[in-house]
Amino acid sequence: MTMMRWNPWSVRAPFGRSLDRYFNDTPSYAWWRNSGNLRIDVEDKPDHYNLTASLPGFEADDVDISITGRTVTVSAESKKETENSEDSYVLRERYSGSLIRRLILPGAVDAANGTSEFKNGVLTISLPKASSSETHKVAIGAGE
């Protein structure tokens, strides 16, 4: 008689595969894979950071960029088109809603001198690095 090791998670594997297949293959759940995915490339140059994001289908007025310290927040909102009762869609997969992405840059930036450009659905942000060569000393109190 051959001994076989029992894996308690093996009974759940078919259920997980079925669930993945349901969400990945069902057209009405196409948003599940793509919702909220705002992918950003960050390039570290010697004197600045370049951030590039693809936002197809968005207009420049739909995009908002805010910078707090080293944190950059890019958000975009797409308005849903009004539906007409005469429309005869068989399938609707185009995304409408909001996307947001926050990321922390490796170094301090000079947000006041940053620039951005939105062309053909591609957002490009250039943020100059702040001079961090200053050293700040903090006095230690004697304690009472």
CSV table of C-alpha atoms in Angstrom, one decimal:
chain,number,residue,atom,x,y,z
A,1,MET,CA,0.0,0.0,0.0
A,2,THR,CA,1.4,3.4,-1.0
A,3,MET,CA,1.2,6.3,1.4
A,4,MET,CA,0.0,9.6,-0.1
A,5,ARG,CA,0.3,12.9,1.6
A,6,TRP,CA,-3.1,14.6,2.0
A,7,ASN,CA,-3.3,18.3,1.1
A,8,PRO,CA,-6.4,19.9,2.8
A,9,TRP,CA,-6.3,22.8,0.2
A,10,SER,CA,-6.6,20.5,-2.8
A,11,VAL,CA,-10.4,20.2,-2.3
A,12,ARG,CA,-10.7,24.0,-2.7
A,13,ALA,CA,-8.6,24.3,-5.9
A,14,PRO,CA,-11.5,23.4,-8.3
A,15,PHE,CA,-13.7,26.0,-6.7
A,16,GLY,CA,-11.0,28.7,-7.0
A,17,ARG,CA,-10.4,27.8,-10.7
A,18,SER,CA,-14.2,28.0,-11.3
A,19,LEU,CA,-14.4,31.4,-9.6
A,20,ASP,CA,-11.4,32.7,-11.7
A,21,ARG,CA,-13.0,31.4,-14.8
A,22,TYR,CA,-16.3,33.1,-14.0
A,23,PHE,CA,-14.8,36.5,-13.4
A,24,ASN,CA,-12.3,36.4,-16.3
A,25,ASP,CA,-14.5,34.9,-19.0
A,26,THR,CA,-17.9,36.4,-18.3
A,27,PRO,CA,-18.2,39.5,-20.5
A,28,SER,CA,-20.4,41.4,-17.9
A,29,TYR,CA,-17.5,41.1,-15.4
A,30,ALA,CA,-14.8,42.5,-17.7
A,31,TRP,CA,-14.6,45.5,-15.3
A,32,TRP,CA,-13.3,43.1,-12.6
A,33,ARG,CA,-10.0,42.8,-14.4
A,34,ASN,CA,-9.6,46.4,-15.4
A,35,SER,CA,-11.4,48.6,-12.9
A,36,GLY,CA,-9.1,50.8,-10.9
A,37,ASN,CA,-6.0,49.9,-12.8
A,38,LEU,CA,-4.1,53.0,-13.4
A,39,ARG,CA,-0.6,52.0,-14.3
A,40,ILE,CA,2.2,54.6,-14.1
A,41,ASP,CA,5.8,54.4,-15.2
A,42,VAL,CA,8.3,56.3,-13.0
A,43,GLU,CA,11.7,57.2,-14.5
A,44,ASP,CA,14.4,58.4,-12.2
A,45,LYS,CA,16.6,61.0,-14.0
A,46,PRO,CA,19.6,62.7,-12.4
A,47,ASP,CA,17.7,66.0,-11.8
A,48,HIS,CA,14.0,65.1,-12.1
A,49,TYR,CA,11.3,62.3,-12.1
A,50,ASN,CA,9.3,61.5,-15.2
A,51,LEU,CA,5.9,59.8,-14.6
A,52,THR,CA,3.9,58.5,-17.6
A,53,ALA,CA,0.4,57.1,-17.5
A,54,SER,CA,-1.9,55.7,-20.2
A,55,LEU,CA,-5.4,57.1,-19.9
A,56,PRO,CA,-7.2,56.2,-23.2
A,57,GLY,CA,-10.6,57.6,-23.6
A,58,PHE,CA,-10.0,60.4,-21.0
A,59,GLU,CA,-9.8,64.1,-21.7
A,60,ALA,CA,-7.4,66.5,-20.1
A,61,ASP,CA,-10.2,68.0,-18.0
A,62,ASP,CA,-11.0,64.6,-16.6
A,63,VAL,CA,-7.5,64.2,-15.0
A,64,ASP,CA,-6.4,65.7,-11.7
A,65,ILE,CA,-2.8,65.6,-10.3
A,66,SER,CA,-2.0,66.5,-6.7
A,67,ILE,CA,1.4,66.4,-4.9
A,68,THR,CA,1.8,66.4,-1.2
A,69,GLY,CA,5.4,65.9,0.0
A,70,ARG,CA,6.7,62.9,-1.9
A,71,THR,CA,3.2,61.5,-2.6
A,72,VAL,CA,1.8,62.0,-6.1
A,73,THR,CA,-1.9,61.3,-6.7
A,74,VAL,CA,-3.3,61.0,-10.2
A,75,SER,CA,-7.0,60.6,-10.5
A,76,ALA,CA,-9.3,60.5,-13.6
A,77,GLU,CA,-13.0,60.3,-13.9
A,78,SER,CA,-14.9,59.2,-17.0
A,79,LYS,CA,-18.5,60.2,-17.3
A,80,LYS,CA,-20.9,57.4,-18.4
A,81,GLU,CA,-22.7,58.2,-21.6
A,82,THR,CA,-26.5,58.6,-21.2
A,83,GLU,CA,-28.4,55.5,-22.3
A,84,ASN,CA,-31.2,55.8,-24.8
A,85,SER,CA,-34.0,53.3,-24.8
A,86,GLU,CA,-33.5,52.9,-28.5
A,87,ASP,CA,-29.9,51.7,-28.1
A,88,SER,CA,-29.5,48.1,-29.1
A,89,TYR,CA,-26.2,47.1,-27.5
A,90,VAL,CA,-25.3,43.4,-27.4
A,91,LEU,CA,-22.3,44.0,-25.2
A,92,ARG,CA,-21.0,47.1,-23.3
A,93,GLU,CA,-17.4,46.8,-22.0
A,94,ARG,CA,-16.0,50.3,-22.2
A,95,TYR,CA,-15.0,51.6,-18.8
A,96,SER,CA,-16.7,54.5,-17.1
A,97,GLY,CA,-16.0,55.5,-13.6
A,98,SER,CA,-13.0,56.8,-11.7
A,99,LEU,CA,-9.4,55.8,-11.4
A,100,ILE,CA,-7.0,56.8,-8.8
A,101,ARG,CA,-3.3,56.0,-8.1
A,102,ARG,CA,-1.1,57.2,-5.3
A,103,LEU,CA,2.6,56.6,-5.2
A,104,ILE,CA,5.5,57.7,-3.1
A,105,LEU,CA,8.5,58.9,-4.9
A,106,PRO,CA,12.0,57.9,-3.7
A,107,GLY,CA,13.1,61.5,-3.0
A,108,ALA,CA,11.7,65.0,-2.4
A,109,VAL,CA,10.3,66.9,-5.3
A,110,ASP,CA,9.9,70.6,-6.1
A,111,ALA,CA,6.1,70.4,-6.9
A,112,ALA,CA,5.9,74.2,-7.7
A,113,ASN,CA,8.1,73.8,-10.7
A,114,GLY,CA,6.6,70.5,-12.0
A,115,THR,CA,5.0,70.3,-15.5
A,116,SER,CA,2.5,68.0,-17.1
A,117,GLU,CA,1.3,67.2,-20.6
A,118,PHE,CA,-1.7,65.2,-21.8
A,119,LYS,CA,-1.6,64.2,-25.4
A,120,ASN,CA,-3.3,61.3,-27.2
A,121,GLY,CA,-4.4,59.6,-24.0
A,122,VAL,CA,-0.9,59.7,-22.4
A,123,LEU,CA,-0.2,61.7,-19.3
A,124,THR,CA,3.4,62.8,-18.8
A,125,ILE,CA,4.5,64.5,-15.6
A,126,SER,CA,8.0,65.9,-15.0
A,127,LEU,CA,8.9,66.8,-11.4
A,128,PRO,CA,12.2,68.3,-10.6
A,129,LYS,CA,14.1,66.9,-7.6
A,130,ALA,CA,14.3,69.2,-4.5
A,131,SER,CA,17.8,69.9,-3.3
A,132,SER,CA,18.1,67.7,-0.2
A,133,SER,CA,21.7,68.7,0.6
A,134,GLU,CA,20.6,70.8,3.5
A,135,THR,CA,21.2,69.3,6.9
A,136,HIS,CA,18.9,70.2,9.8
A,137,LYS,CA,20.0,69.8,13.4
A,138,VAL,CA,17.6,69.3,16.2
A,139,ALA,CA,18.7,70.4,19.7
A,140,ILE,CA,18.2,67.9,22.5
A,141,GLY,CA,16.5,69.2,25.6
A,142,ALA,CA,17.9,68.5,29.1
A,143,GLY,CA,14.7,67.0,30.3
A,144,GLU,CA,13.2,68.1,33.6
